Structure formats: C-alpha cells, structure tokens
C-alpha cells in the first residue's frame, strides 16, 4: 500500500463529499462523520506504525519523478500530528452532538469540519511548498464557514476581521513563494533545501525566510501578528473554538518548524535568533493577556498564544533537546487545549456565563467537572507526572545548552503565570459558597453527554504524560528528521 | 406597467444553446488547446445566468430541476474517484491512464482519464457558481 500516507487526507475528504448529499438528515450526518473519522484514525495509526518500521514515507503523485510532481511526505512528526488531529476532531465531533444545536448541524457543520481536517492533514503531510499553500486555503475556507455559521452579530463582525487578516496573509504567502521560486526555481521542499544548500543562503534567501516567518506567524499567532486571534476565537461556539484552538495555530507552527529546519539552516544566528526573540515576546504578551481577563474563553485563548511562544522557542534552539521538547510540547498542547476548551464549554453551559465573577461553588454540585478541570490545568502548567512537564523540561534544557539563560527563565516564569491564570478559573468557578450564585436550570443528561468526550481527552493527555517513556522512540524519530534534513531529502529524491 | 421583453427572451432561447455548445467544445478541447473544465464550467454558468436574466428564477429552476449543491457533490466525487482509482492498482495517487479506442462516428480517439477528472471540475464549477447566484438572487 504505497498510498497509505494519503488515507488520512482522502478519507475525511470522501466523507465530507458524501455528507453534502444528506444535508437535512442529521442522524446520517452524525453517524457518517463518526465512521469517517474512525476509519481515518485507524489509517493514521497504521501510518505511524509504518513510519516507525520503515522510516520516512514519500510518494510523488501521478507517478512523476520526484522534483517534478507533487511530493507527499510523511515523517514521524507529520504522522503524529495527523493522528492527533483526527483524534481531537473525533472527540470534538462527539461533543458537538449535544453542544452545537440542530440549526447549525443542518447547515453543513460536519462537512465543514471534515473539509478542515482534509486541509490540516494535507498541510502536515505535503512536501511541496505551493501545495502547502493550497491546503492552507482548504482549511482556512472551511474555517471561515465554521466561524460564521449561525450568523450571530458578534460572529459576523469577527469573521470579517478573521477573513481579512487571512486573505492578506495568504496573498503574502503567494508572493513569498513567488520570490522563492524565482531564486531557486523549484517548489518541491526537498529540492528547495538542496538548492539553497548549493547557493549557501545569500541575503535574498534570508529575506524570504523572514517573509515566511511573517506569513506563518500570522497563521500561528506569533508576537506582533497575533492581534486578530483573541477576538476572532471568542466569537464561534465552544466546539468550533476547541477545534480552532487545538488545531489551526498548530499548522502555522508546524510550517515554521518545517521551513526553519529544512530550508533556512545556513544563517541560524540571524533567522533563528529573531525567531527566539519573537517567541519570547509572544510568551510575555500571552502572559499579560492571560492575567488581564476575567473571561473564561479569553484566559484559555491567551494560553494558546503562550504555548505558541514556548514551542517556537524550543524549535529555534536547533539542538536535540530543544527540538524534541518542541515536538513533545506541540502534541501535548493540541491534546490539552482541546480538553480545556471542552471543559470550559461545560462550565459555561452549567453556569450560563463566561464571566468568572458571576460564578462560584460548582465543586458542591459538579465535583467530577472540577477534578477533571484541575487535572487539565495542572497538565497545562506542566506539573511532573502530567503531559506538559517533559516537553517544557526538554525545551528549558535545550535553551540552557544553547546558552539562552534569560529565555529559559522566561519560560519557567511563564509556567507560573499559566498556572496562576488557570487556577484562578478553578478558584472562582469551583470554590466558594454555591448558594450565592443562582445556577440556571440545565439538563443533567446533556451535562453527562458533554462530559464524556472531555473526560476522554483529559485521560488521553494524562496517558501522554505518564507514557512518556513509551513515546520517546517516536519523538526521537521525529527530532532526527528535523535536525538532519538529509533523511528527509533522501526519502523524497530517491536515486 | 408590464414590460415586454419578447426580443430578449427569443434571442436568449437561441443564444443559450450557442453558448452551451461552445462551453462543451471548450471543455473537450482542453487537452490540446486552451480551455478545460474550469472555463467550460464558467461558460455554462454564463449561459444559465443569461437564462436567469431573461426569465425569472422560478422558470429557470423549473427548466433545470437540479439541486446544484448535489451537482457540486457529484463533481467532487468524480474527481476524487478518478484520482483514487490508482489506489486499486497500487500506483501513486493521481496516476492517470489512457488508450486509443475506435469509436463509431469519431474514428480512432485517444481517451484519457484526465477527462473524467476535468468533468468533475466542470460540475463543481457549475454547481458552485450557480448555487451562489441562485442564493444571492433568491429569497431563501
């Protein structure tokens, strides 16, 4: 099965098309979406096993020789990201059954999710820079639908901002690819890497590197370019927010990591130094936002920004600990952000508000929710047995090895701020006297149905932390390909 | 006052078929000359838009009783199916095949699976463009 690496892209696409035929039938929509995601998940797991056994999988579409056709490349990093993406989407879809409402389900909600997964998985798997642009557009156009679906006033306002920012950054993406093409004359990522190594990164390539940083920085919300994110992400309903928060910015991060480890590795002092500086500023900006708000959604949204900074700071060190820490933290952050958004969605459902000052005493009435939230919060902050620990430990270790003492201290200090911001939610929402706050009447069965996928995601993130030892070989494989581009290049340009 | 657009409607009835045939020609010519699924699809949409201008939305929907969302879906299925067919022969995705066939009336013709893919593109373009125009133009 040489086409195995395409299955996680094709299968969601196929099921999204099938769903177009059953617009009004919600039962069919729900079951087909679940079946499609389950099959995709199985395919993705097979892919991970295959990459583990046989090394990097590469395939050039249409039986054309490598630099001339579109190459699809699945190394361990992209295989793991694809698997995590499908897993999170599955739980968010299960959560949507109770949380999203029939009105939205009847207007292409599930097809939009599946099209978005097609785009995300494609962007993770592609080995062609222009094809990456196309997959970015696939996921962005589906996300435009998801952010505006429902047509509330706030959604309409924020979707205009979101679309405007992304259209501009996509145009910049095309311009940057055009510059790169005019310099190296190829679009295949492995071939670009070879050509840049041949000409030894002159000034123009460094300029293109910075342009890529701007393009992907807008998608992945890097420091001066994250301005659109807090407003836009707060507008759509919680399941959509969970998908966006867990998946979309990570595509930008992946693109930065991929281009900065494969293409622009000959002038590390400038490009990676700039990336480190911007990453630290991102962490600081995120920390300020996370402490400034009394709104559940905003606090967790600013925690996305912090995580983006942490991951990119690790990746910018370009040493083994830093990069493997970034890979660990990237996957941890996808799982934990998915879990946290689902949990705060339940808190908002139970209390009927996202304002921290208007809630309290939930521990007496909703104890399991409280404990699950506490575990997720500790996992986010990186308390040792839980999932956030090992990634951050490795990143800090990598930063010390590279001599970035100040950066390491910023990361460690940011963990405290992260812990403070999420524990504040816990204290305000769960402690206190339940009689002071009037809870709206909510359906206990709906609450339980919403809890199940959220709890499953929290358990997964705990397993990710406890099973670190078991995951290390996979992470090592991912790191090796990032640090030694020759493995990637040899896999694509065989012969 | 009731406007009388008999000239417009009569001309449309003739011109519609000319544009439609031209779009089919452009679609089939795509492999050797400029053209293909995208332009062909847009030209067909143009013909349908001319009908919408000359008559009203309801008449056109009665004359062309398709759900254009479904048309888009069928187009996507055709394209994906053509590309995915290669999976069953264990060659890379999107590998096309072609052969010469002797057809009645046309004689020896070279048929290529890329044409089925293009037919998918054609249907997606027609479906999406007509859906947009109908949604903006209609009440619903």
Coordinates of C-alpha atoms in Angstrom, one line a residue:
Chain A
X1 CA 0.0 0.0 0.0
X2 CA 2.2 2.9 -1.2
X3 CA -0.7 5.3 -0.9
X4 CA -1.2 4.7 2.8
X5 CA 0.1 8.2 3.7
X6 CA -2.7 9.8 1.8
X7 CA -5.5 8.0 3.5
X8 CA -5.8 10.4 6.5
X9 CA -6.3 13.2 3.9
X10 CA -8.5 11.4 1.4
X11 CA -10.9 9.7 3.8
X12 CA -12.1 12.8 5.6
X13 CA -12.5 14.4 2.1
X14 CA -14.5 11.5 0.8
X15 CA -16.9 11.6 3.8
X16 CA -17.2 15.3 3.6
X17 CA -18.4 14.9 0.0
X18 CA -20.8 12.2 1.0
X19 CA -22.3 14.4 3.7
X20 CA -23.2 17.0 1.0
X21 CA -25.8 14.6 -0.3
X22 CA -27.6 14.4 3.1
X23 CA -28.0 18.0 4.1
X24 CA -31.2 17.7 6.2
X25 CA -30.7 14.2 7.7
X26 CA -28.9 14.9 11.0
X27 CA -28.7 11.2 12.0
X28 CA -26.8 10.3 8.8
X29 CA -24.6 13.4 9.2
X30 CA -23.6 12.4 12.7
X31 CA -23.0 8.7 12.0
X32 CA -21.1 9.2 8.7
X33 CA -18.9 11.8 10.4
X34 CA -18.0 9.4 13.2
X35 CA -17.4 6.4 10.8
X36 CA -15.3 8.6 8.6
X37 CA -13.1 9.8 11.5
X38 CA -12.8 6.4 13.0
X39 CA -11.6 4.9 9.7
X40 CA -9.2 7.8 9.2
X41 CA -7.9 7.3 12.7
X42 CA -7.2 3.6 12.0
X43 CA -5.4 4.6 8.8
X44 CA -3.3 7.2 10.7
X45 CA -2.3 4.7 13.3
X46 CA -1.2 2.3 10.6
X47 CA 0.8 5.1 9.1
X48 CA 2.5 5.8 12.4
X49 CA 3.4 2.1 12.7
X50 CA 4.6 2.1 9.1
X51 CA 6.8 5.2 9.5
X52 CA 8.2 3.7 12.7
X53 CA 9.1 0.5 11.0
X54 CA 10.3 1.7 7.6
X55 CA 11.4 5.3 8.0
X56 CA 10.1 8.4 6.2
X57 CA 7.3 7.6 3.7
X58 CA 7.4 9.6 0.5
X59 CA 5.2 9.5 -2.6
X60 CA 5.1 11.7 -5.7
X61 CA 1.6 12.0 -7.1
X62 CA 0.9 10.8 -10.6
X63 CA 3.9 8.6 -10.9
X64 CA 6.1 11.5 -11.9
X65 CA 9.7 11.6 -10.8
X66 CA 10.3 13.4 -7.5
X67 CA 11.1 17.1 -8.1
X68 CA 8.6 17.4 -10.9
X69 CA 5.4 16.1 -9.4
X70 CA 3.8 17.0 -6.1
X71 CA 5.5 15.0 -3.3
X72 CA 3.7 13.9 -0.2
X73 CA 6.0 13.2 2.7
X74 CA 5.1 11.6 6.0
X75 CA 7.8 11.6 8.5
X76 CA 7.2 10.8 12.2
X77 CA 6.4 14.4 13.1
X78 CA 3.7 14.8 10.5
X79 CA 2.3 11.3 11.1
X80 CA 2.0 12.0 14.8
X81 CA 0.4 15.4 14.1
X82 CA -2.1 13.8 11.7
X83 CA -3.1 11.2 14.2
X84 CA -3.5 13.8 17.0
X85 CA -5.6 16.0 14.7
X86 CA -8.0 13.2 13.8
X87 CA -8.2 12.1 17.5
X88 CA -9.1 15.5 18.7
X89 CA -11.6 16.1 15.9
X90 CA -13.3 12.8 16.8
X91 CA -13.9 13.9 20.4
X92 CA -14.9 17.4 19.4
X93 CA -17.5 15.9 17.0
X94 CA -18.9 13.7 19.8
X95 CA -19.1 16.8 22.0
X96 CA -20.8 18.7 19.2
X97 CA -23.8 16.3 19.2
X98 CA -25.1 17.9 22.3
X99 CA -23.4 21.3 22.2
X100 CA -23.8 22.7 18.8
X101 CA -27.5 22.7 18.2
X102 CA -29.6 21.3 15.2
X103 CA -29.7 24.6 13.4
X104 CA -26.0 24.6 12.7
X105 CA -25.9 20.8 12.1
X106 CA -28.3 21.2 9.2
X107 CA -26.1 23.8 7.5
X108 CA -23.0 21.9 6.6
X109 CA -21.4 21.9 10.1
X110 CA -19.9 18.4 9.8
X111 CA -18.8 18.7 6.2
X112 CA -17.0 21.9 7.1
X113 CA -15.2 20.1 9.9
X114 CA -14.2 17.3 7.6
X115 CA -13.0 19.6 4.9
X116 CA -11.0 21.5 7.5
X117 CA -9.4 18.2 8.7
X118 CA -8.6 17.4 5.0
X119 CA -6.7 20.8 4.8
X120 CA -4.9 20.4 8.1
X121 CA -3.8 16.8 7.4
X122 CA -2.8 17.8 3.9
X123 CA -0.7 20.8 5.2
X124 CA 1.0 18.4 7.7
X125 CA 1.8 15.8 5.0
X126 CA 2.7 17.8 1.9
X127 CA 6.2 18.0 0.6
X128 CA 5.6 20.8 -1.9
X129 CA 5.5 24.5 -0.8
X130 CA 2.8 25.6 -3.2
X131 CA 0.7 22.5 -2.3
X132 CA 1.0 23.6 1.3
X133 CA -0.5 26.9 0.3
X134 CA -3.4 25.1 -1.3
X135 CA -4.0 23.0 1.8
X136 CA -3.8 26.1 3.9
X137 CA -6.6 27.6 1.8
X138 CA -8.7 24.4 2.1
X139 CA -8.5 24.6 5.9
X140 CA -9.0 28.3 6.0
X141 CA -12.0 28.4 3.8
X142 CA -13.6 25.6 5.8
X143 CA -12.8 27.6 9.0
X144 CA -14.4 30.7 7.5
X145 CA -17.6 28.7 7.3
X146 CA -17.2 27.4 10.8
X147 CA -16.6 30.8 12.4
X148 CA -19.6 32.5 10.7
X149 CA -22.0 29.6 10.9
X150 CA -25.0 30.6 13.0
X151 CA -24.9 34.3 11.9
X152 CA -24.9 35.9 15.4
X153 CA -23.9 39.6 15.3
X154 CA -20.6 39.0 17.1
X155 CA -19.7 36.1 14.7
X156 CA -20.4 38.3 11.7
X157 CA -18.2 41.1 13.0
X158 CA -15.3 38.9 14.0
X159 CA -15.4 36.7 10.8
X160 CA -14.9 39.9 8.7
X161 CA -11.7 40.5 10.7
X162 CA -10.6 36.9 10.5
X163 CA -11.1 36.6 6.8
X164 CA -9.5 40.0 6.1
X165 CA -6.3 39.0 8.1
X166 CA -6.1 35.6 6.5
X167 CA -6.7 36.8 2.9
X168 CA -3.9 39.3 3.3
X169 CA -1.5 36.7 4.8
X170 CA -2.4 34.2 2.1
X171 CA -1.6 36.8 -0.6
X172 CA 1.7 37.4 1.2
X173 CA 2.3 33.6 1.2
X174 CA 1.8 33.5 -2.6
X175 CA 4.2 36.5 -3.1
X176 CA 6.8 34.8 -0.8
X177 CA 6.5 31.5 -2.8
X178 CA 6.9 33.5 -6.0
X179 CA 10.2 35.1 -4.6
X180 CA 11.5 31.7 -3.5
X181 CA 10.6 30.2 -6.9
X182 CA 12.4 33.0 -8.8
X183 CA 15.5 32.3 -6.7
X184 CA 15.7 28.5 -6.6
X185 CA 13.4 27.6 -9.5
X186 CA 11.7 24.7 -7.7
X187 CA 8.7 24.1 -5.5
X188 CA 9.4 20.7 -4.1
X189 CA 10.5 21.2 -0.5
X190 CA 13.3 18.6 -0.5
X191 CA 14.6 20.1 -3.8
X192 CA 14.4 23.6 -2.4
X193 CA 16.5 22.5 0.6
X194 CA 19.2 21.1 -1.8
X195 CA 19.2 24.2 -4.0
X196 CA 19.5 26.6 -1.0
X197 CA 22.4 24.5 0.3
X198 CA 24.1 24.8 -3.1
X199 CA 23.9 28.5 -3.2
X200 CA 24.7 28.8 0.5
X201 CA 21.8 31.1 1.6
X202 CA 22.6 34.6 0.2
X203 CA 20.9 37.6 1.6
X204 CA 17.7 37.2 -0.5
X205 CA 17.0 33.8 1.0
X206 CA 17.3 35.3 4.5
X207 CA 14.7 37.9 3.4
X208 CA 12.5 35.1 2.2
X209 CA 13.0 33.3 5.5
X210 CA 11.7 36.4 7.3
X211 CA 8.8 36.7 4.9
X212 CA 7.8 33.1 5.6
X213 CA 8.1 33.9 9.3
X214 CA 5.6 36.8 8.8
X215 CA 3.2 34.6 6.8
X216 CA 3.2 31.7 9.2
X217 CA 3.4 34.0 12.1
X218 CA 0.0 35.4 11.2
X219 CA -1.5 31.9 10.9
X220 CA 0.3 30.7 14.0
X221 CA -0.2 33.9 16.1
X222 CA 3.4 35.0 16.7
X223 CA 4.0 38.1 18.8
X224 CA 3.2 41.2 16.8
X225 CA 0.9 39.3 14.5
X226 CA -1.4 37.6 17.0
X227 CA -3.7 40.7 17.3
X228 CA -6.6 39.1 15.4
X229 CA -6.7 35.9 17.4
X230 CA -8.3 36.8 20.8
X231 CA -11.3 38.5 19.3
X232 CA -11.9 36.0 16.4
X233 CA -11.6 32.9 18.5
X234 CA -14.0 34.1 21.1
X235 CA -16.8 34.5 18.6
X236 CA -17.8 31.0 17.4
X237 CA -19.4 28.4 19.8
X238 CA -17.2 26.3 22.0
X239 CA -16.8 23.1 19.9
X240 CA -15.6 25.3 17.0
X241 CA -13.4 27.2 19.4
X242 CA -11.9 23.9 20.6
X243 CA -11.1 22.8 17.1
X244 CA -9.5 26.2 16.2
X245 CA -7.6 26.4 19.4
X246 CA -6.3 22.9 19.3
X247 CA -5.5 22.6 15.6
X248 CA -5.3 25.8 13.5
X249 CA -2.5 27.7 15.1
X250 CA -0.5 24.5 15.2
X251 CA -0.5 24.3 11.4
X252 CA 1.3 27.6 11.4
X253 CA 3.8 26.4 14.0
X254 CA 4.4 23.2 12.0
X255 CA 5.1 25.2 8.9
X256 CA 7.6 27.5 10.7
X257 CA 9.3 24.4 12.2
X258 CA 9.4 22.7 8.8
X259 CA 10.8 25.6 6.8
X260 CA 13.2 26.6 9.6
X261 CA 14.7 23.2 9.9
X262 CA 14.6 22.2 6.2
X263 CA 15.3 25.4 4.2
X264 CA 16.8 28.2 6.2
X265 CA 19.6 26.5 8.2
X266 CA 22.7 28.3 6.9
X267 CA 22.3 31.7 8.7
X268 CA 21.0 30.4 12.1
X269 CA 22.4 33.3 14.1
X270 CA 20.1 35.8 12.4
X271 CA 16.9 33.9 11.4
X272 CA 16.7 31.6 14.5
X273 CA 17.9 34.4 16.8
X274 CA 14.9 36.5 15.5
X275 CA 12.6 33.6 15.9
X276 CA 13.7 33.1 19.6
X277 CA 13.3 36.8 20.3
X278 CA 9.8 36.9 18.8
X279 CA 8.9 33.6 20.6
X280 CA 9.9 35.1 24.0
X281 CA 7.8 38.3 23.2
X282 CA 4.9 36.1 22.3
X283 CA 5.1 34.3 25.7
X284 CA 5.2 37.6 27.5
X285 CA 2.3 39.1 25.5
X286 CA 0.3 35.9 26.1
X287 CA 1.0 36.0 29.9
X288 CA -0.2 39.6 30.1
X289 CA -3.4 38.6 28.3
X290 CA -4.0 35.5 30.4
X291 CA -3.8 37.5 33.6
X292 CA -5.8 40.5 32.4
X293 CA -9.1 38.9 31.7
X294 CA -12.0 37.7 33.9
X295 CA -13.5 35.8 31.0
X296 CA -13.0 32.0 30.7
X297 CA -12.6 32.0 27.0
X298 CA -10.1 34.8 26.9
X299 CA -7.9 33.3 29.5
X300 CA -7.6 30.0 27.7
X301 CA -7.2 31.8 24.3
X302 CA -4.2 33.7 25.6
X303 CA -2.8 30.4 26.8
X304 CA -2.7 29.3 23.2
X305 CA -0.5 32.4 22.5
X306 CA 1.8 31.4 25.3
X307 CA 2.1 27.9 24.1
X308 CA 2.9 29.1 20.5
X309 CA 5.8 31.1 22.0
X310 CA 7.1 28.1 24.1
X311 CA 7.0 25.7 21.2
X312 CA 8.7 28.0 18.8
X313 CA 11.4 29.0 21.3
X314 CA 12.2 25.3 21.7
X315 CA 12.3 24.7 18.0
X316 CA 14.5 27.8 17.4
X317 CA 17.3 26.4 19.6
X318 CA 18.2 23.8 16.8
X319 CA 19.7 21.3 19.3
X320 CA 18.4 17.9 20.1
X321 CA 16.7 18.7 23.5
X322 CA 15.1 21.9 22.2
X323 CA 13.6 20.4 19.1
X324 CA 12.4 17.2 20.7
X325 CA 10.9 19.3 23.6
X326 CA 9.1 21.4 20.9
X327 CA 7.7 18.2 19.4
X328 CA 6.6 16.8 22.8
X329 CA 5.0 20.2 23.7
X330 CA 3.3 20.6 20.4
X331 CA 1.4 17.4 20.7
X332 CA 0.7 17.9 24.4
X333 CA -0.6 21.3 23.7
X334 CA -3.0 20.1 21.0
X335 CA -4.5 17.5 23.4
X336 CA -4.7 19.7 26.4
X337 CA -6.1 22.8 24.6
X338 CA -8.8 20.5 23.2
X339 CA -9.6 19.2 26.6
X340 CA -9.6 22.6 28.3
X341 CA -11.8 24.2 25.8
X342 CA -14.3 21.3 26.0
X343 CA -14.2 21.6 29.9
X344 CA -14.8 25.4 29.9
X345 CA -17.5 24.9 27.4
X346 CA -19.2 22.7 30.0
X347 CA -18.6 25.3 32.8
X348 CA -20.2 27.9 30.5
X349 CA -23.2 25.6 29.8
X350 CA -23.7 24.9 33.5
X351 CA -23.4 28.5 34.8
X352 CA -24.8 30.2 31.7
X353 CA -22.0 32.8 31.6
X354 CA -18.3 33.1 30.8
X355 CA -17.7 35.8 33.3
X356 CA -15.6 34.5 36.3
X357 CA -17.1 37.0 38.8
X358 CA -20.6 35.6 38.2
X359 CA -19.9 32.0 39.1
X360 CA -18.9 30.0 42.2
X361 CA -19.4 26.9 44.3
X362 CA -19.5 24.5 41.4
X363 CA -17.5 21.9 43.4
X364 CA -20.6 21.1 45.5
X365 CA -22.8 20.4 42.5
X366 CA -20.4 19.3 39.8
X367 CA -17.5 17.7 41.5
X368 CA -16.2 15.5 38.6
X369 CA -16.1 18.5 36.4
X370 CA -14.0 20.3 39.0
X371 CA -11.5 17.4 39.4
X372 CA -11.2 17.0 35.6
X373 CA -10.6 20.7 35.2
X374 CA -7.9 20.7 37.9
X375 CA -6.1 17.8 36.2
X376 CA -6.2 19.5 32.9
X377 CA -5.0 22.8 34.5
X378 CA -2.0 21.0 36.1
X379 CA -1.2 19.3 32.9
X380 CA -1.2 22.6 31.1
X381 CA 1.1 24.2 33.6
X382 CA 3.5 21.2 33.5
X383 CA 3.2 19.5 36.9
X384 CA 5.6 16.5 36.7
X385 CA 3.5 13.3 36.1
X386 CA 1.3 15.1 33.7
X387 CA 1.7 15.8 30.0
X388 CA 3.1 19.4 29.9
X389 CA 6.2 18.5 32.0
X390 CA 8.5 16.6 29.8
X391 CA 8.2 19.0 26.8
X392 CA 8.9 22.1 28.8
X393 CA 11.7 20.4 30.7
X394 CA 13.4 19.5 27.4
X395 CA 12.9 23.0 26.0
X396 CA 14.4 24.6 29.0
X397 CA 17.3 22.1 28.9
X398 CA 17.8 22.9 25.2
X399 CA 17.8 26.7 26.0
X400 CA 20.4 26.3 28.7
X401 CA 22.6 24.2 26.4
X402 CA 22.3 26.9 23.7
X403 CA 23.2 29.5 26.3
X404 CA 19.9 31.2 26.4
X405 CA 19.7 31.6 30.2
X406 CA 17.3 34.5 30.0
X407 CA 15.0 32.6 27.7
X408 CA 14.8 29.6 30.0
X409 CA 13.9 31.8 32.9
X410 CA 11.2 33.5 30.9
X411 CA 9.7 30.0 30.0
X412 CA 9.9 28.9 33.6
X413 CA 8.3 32.1 34.8
X414 CA 5.6 31.8 32.2
X415 CA 4.7 28.4 33.6
X416 CA 3.8 30.1 36.9
X417 CA 1.7 32.6 35.1
X418 CA -0.1 29.9 33.2
X419 CA -0.7 28.0 36.4
X420 CA -2.0 31.2 38.1
X421 CA -4.3 32.0 35.2
X422 CA -6.0 28.6 35.1
X423 CA -6.1 28.1 38.8
X424 CA -7.9 31.4 39.1
X425 CA -10.6 29.9 37.0
X426 CA -10.7 27.0 39.3
X427 CA -10.9 29.1 42.5
X428 CA -13.5 31.5 41.1
X429 CA -15.7 28.8 39.5
X430 CA -15.4 25.9 41.8
X431 CA -14.7 27.2 45.3
X432 CA -17.0 29.4 47.3
X433 CA -20.5 29.2 48.6
X434 CA -22.9 27.7 46.0
X435 CA -25.9 29.5 47.5
X436 CA -24.6 32.9 46.5
X437 CA -24.9 32.1 42.8
X438 CA -28.1 31.2 41.0
X439 CA -27.4 28.4 38.6
X440 CA -29.7 28.3 35.5
X441 CA -31.7 25.1 35.1
X442 CA -29.7 22.7 33.0
X443 CA -30.3 19.2 31.8
X444 CA -28.3 16.7 33.8
X445 CA -28.2 14.2 30.8
X446 CA -26.8 16.9 28.4
X447 CA -24.2 17.6 31.0
X448 CA -23.2 14.0 31.3
X449 CA -23.1 13.6 27.5
X450 CA -20.8 16.7 27.2
X451 CA -18.6 15.4 29.9
X452 CA -17.7 12.1 28.2
X453 CA -15.6 13.4 25.3
X454 CA -14.0 16.0 27.6
X455 CA -13.0 13.4 30.2
X456 CA -11.7 11.1 27.4
X457 CA -9.4 13.9 26.2
X458 CA -8.2 14.6 29.7
X459 CA -7.4 10.9 30.2
X460 CA -5.5 10.9 26.9
X461 CA -3.4 13.8 27.9
X462 CA -2.7 12.2 31.3
X463 CA -1.6 9.0 29.4
X464 CA 0.6 11.1 27.2
X465 CA 2.4 12.4 30.3
X466 CA 2.5 9.0 32.1
X467 CA 3.5 7.1 29.0
X468 CA 6.4 9.5 28.1
X469 CA 8.9 6.6 28.3
X470 CA 6.9 4.7 25.7
X471 CA 6.6 7.7 23.4
X472 CA 10.3 8.6 23.4
X473 CA 11.3 6.4 20.4
X474 CA 8.6 8.1 18.2
X475 CA 9.7 11.6 19.3
X476 CA 13.4 10.7 18.7
X477 CA 12.4 9.7 15.1
X478 CA 10.6 13.0 14.6
X479 CA 13.5 15.0 16.0
X480 CA 16.1 13.2 13.9
X481 CA 14.4 14.1 10.7
X482 CA 14.1 17.7 11.8
X483 CA 17.7 18.0 12.8
X484 CA 19.1 16.1 9.8
X485 CA 17.4 17.3 6.7
X486 CA 19.3 14.8 4.6
X487 CA 17.0 12.0 5.9
X488 CA 14.0 13.9 4.5
X489 CA 15.8 14.8 1.2
X490 CA 16.9 11.3 0.6
X491 CA 13.4 9.9 1.2
X492 CA 11.9 12.3 -1.4
X493 CA 14.7 12.4 -4.0
X494 CA 15.4 8.7 -4.1
X495 CA 18.0 7.5 -6.6
Chain B
X1 CA -46.6 48.9 -16.5
X2 CA -45.9 45.4 -17.8
X3 CA -42.6 45.4 -19.7
X4 CA -42.5 43.4 -22.8
X5 CA -39.2 41.6 -23.3
X6 CA -40.1 39.3 -26.1
X7 CA -37.0 40.2 -28.1
X8 CA -34.7 39.5 -25.2
X9 CA -36.4 36.1 -24.5
X10 CA -36.4 35.0 -28.1
X11 CA -32.8 35.9 -28.6
X12 CA -31.9 34.1 -25.3
X13 CA -33.6 30.9 -26.4
X14 CA -31.2 30.8 -29.4
X15 CA -28.1 32.2 -27.9
X16 CA -28.3 29.9 -24.8
X17 CA -27.7 26.8 -27.0
X18 CA -24.8 28.5 -28.9
X19 CA -23.1 29.4 -25.6
X20 CA -23.8 26.0 -24.1
X21 CA -22.3 24.2 -27.2
X22 CA -19.3 26.5 -27.1
X23 CA -18.7 25.6 -23.4
X24 CA -18.9 21.9 -24.2
X25 CA -16.4 22.5 -27.1
X26 CA -14.1 24.4 -24.8
X27 CA -14.4 21.6 -22.2
X28 CA -13.4 18.8 -24.6
X29 CA -10.7 20.9 -26.4
X30 CA -8.8 21.4 -23.1
X31 CA -6.2 18.8 -23.6
X32 CA -4.7 20.2 -26.8
X33 CA -5.8 23.8 -27.0
X34 CA -6.7 26.5 -24.4
X35 CA -9.8 25.5 -22.4
X36 CA -10.7 22.8 -20.0
X37 CA -13.1 22.1 -17.1
X38 CA -12.8 25.5 -15.4
X39 CA -13.5 27.8 -18.3
X40 CA -16.1 25.3 -19.7
X41 CA -17.9 25.3 -16.4
X42 CA -17.9 29.1 -16.2
X43 CA -19.2 29.4 -19.7
X44 CA -22.1 27.0 -18.9
X45 CA -22.8 29.1 -15.8
X46 CA -22.8 32.2 -18.1
X47 CA -25.4 30.5 -20.3
X48 CA -27.6 29.8 -17.2
X49 CA -27.1 33.4 -16.0
X50 CA -28.4 34.6 -19.3
X51 CA -31.5 32.5 -18.8
X52 CA -31.9 34.0 -15.3
X53 CA -31.6 37.5 -16.8
X54 CA -34.2 36.9 -19.5
X55 CA -36.6 34.8 -17.4
X56 CA -37.2 34.7 -13.7
X57 CA -35.6 32.5 -11.1
X58 CA -38.7 30.2 -10.8
X59 CA -38.9 29.5 -14.5
X60 CA -35.3 28.6 -14.7
X61 CA -35.5 26.3 -11.7
X62 CA -38.4 24.5 -13.4
X63 CA -36.5 24.2 -16.6
X64 CA -33.3 23.0 -14.9
X65 CA -34.6 21.0 -12.0
X66 CA -31.3 20.2 -10.4
X67 CA -30.1 20.8 -6.9
X68 CA -26.8 22.5 -7.7
X69 CA -25.3 21.5 -4.3
X70 CA -25.7 17.9 -5.3
X71 CA -24.1 18.8 -8.7
X72 CA -21.1 20.1 -6.8
X73 CA -21.0 16.9 -4.7
X74 CA -21.2 14.6 -7.8
X75 CA -18.4 16.7 -9.4
X76 CA -16.2 16.2 -6.3
X77 CA -16.9 12.5 -6.2
X78 CA -16.0 12.2 -9.9
X79 CA -12.6 14.0 -9.4
X80 CA -11.7 12.2 -6.2
X81 CA -12.8 8.8 -7.7
X82 CA -10.6 9.3 -10.8
X83 CA -7.6 10.2 -8.6
X84 CA -8.3 7.4 -6.2
X85 CA -8.8 4.8 -8.8
X86 CA -5.0 4.5 -8.9
X87 CA -5.1 3.2 -5.3
X88 CA -6.6 -0.1 -6.6
X89 CA -3.7 -0.6 -9.0
X90 CA -1.1 0.2 -6.2
X91 CA 0.4 3.0 -8.2
X92 CA 0.8 6.6 -6.7
X93 CA -2.5 8.5 -6.2
X94 CA -3.5 10.6 -9.3
X95 CA -1.7 8.3 -11.8
X96 CA -3.7 8.6 -15.0
X97 CA -4.2 6.1 -17.8
X98 CA -5.1 6.5 -21.4
X99 CA -5.6 4.4 -24.5
X100 CA -6.8 4.6 -28.1
X101 CA -10.3 3.5 -28.8
X102 CA -12.1 3.1 -32.1
X103 CA -15.5 4.8 -31.7
X104 CA -18.3 4.8 -34.2
X105 CA -18.6 8.2 -35.9
X106 CA -15.4 9.6 -34.3
X107 CA -12.9 7.0 -35.6
X108 CA -9.8 6.3 -33.6
X109 CA -9.9 8.5 -30.4
X110 CA -7.4 8.8 -27.6
X111 CA -9.3 8.7 -24.3
X112 CA -7.6 9.8 -21.1
X113 CA -8.8 9.5 -17.5
X114 CA -7.8 13.2 -17.0
X115 CA -11.0 14.0 -18.9
X116 CA -13.1 12.4 -16.2
X117 CA -11.3 14.4 -13.6
X118 CA -12.0 17.5 -15.7
X119 CA -15.6 16.6 -15.9
X120 CA -15.6 16.6 -12.1
X121 CA -14.0 20.1 -12.2
X122 CA -16.7 21.2 -14.7
X123 CA -19.5 20.0 -12.5
X124 CA -18.0 21.6 -9.3
X125 CA -17.6 25.0 -11.1
X126 CA -21.2 24.9 -12.5
X127 CA -22.7 23.7 -9.2
X128 CA -20.8 26.2 -7.0
X129 CA -21.3 29.2 -9.3
X130 CA -25.0 28.6 -9.9
X131 CA -25.6 27.9 -6.2
X132 CA -24.0 31.3 -5.4
X133 CA -26.1 33.2 -8.0
X134 CA -29.3 31.5 -7.0
X135 CA -28.7 32.0 -3.3
X136 CA -27.9 35.7 -3.7
X137 CA -30.7 36.2 -6.2
X138 CA -33.4 34.2 -4.5
X139 CA -35.4 34.9 -1.4
X140 CA -34.4 31.8 0.6

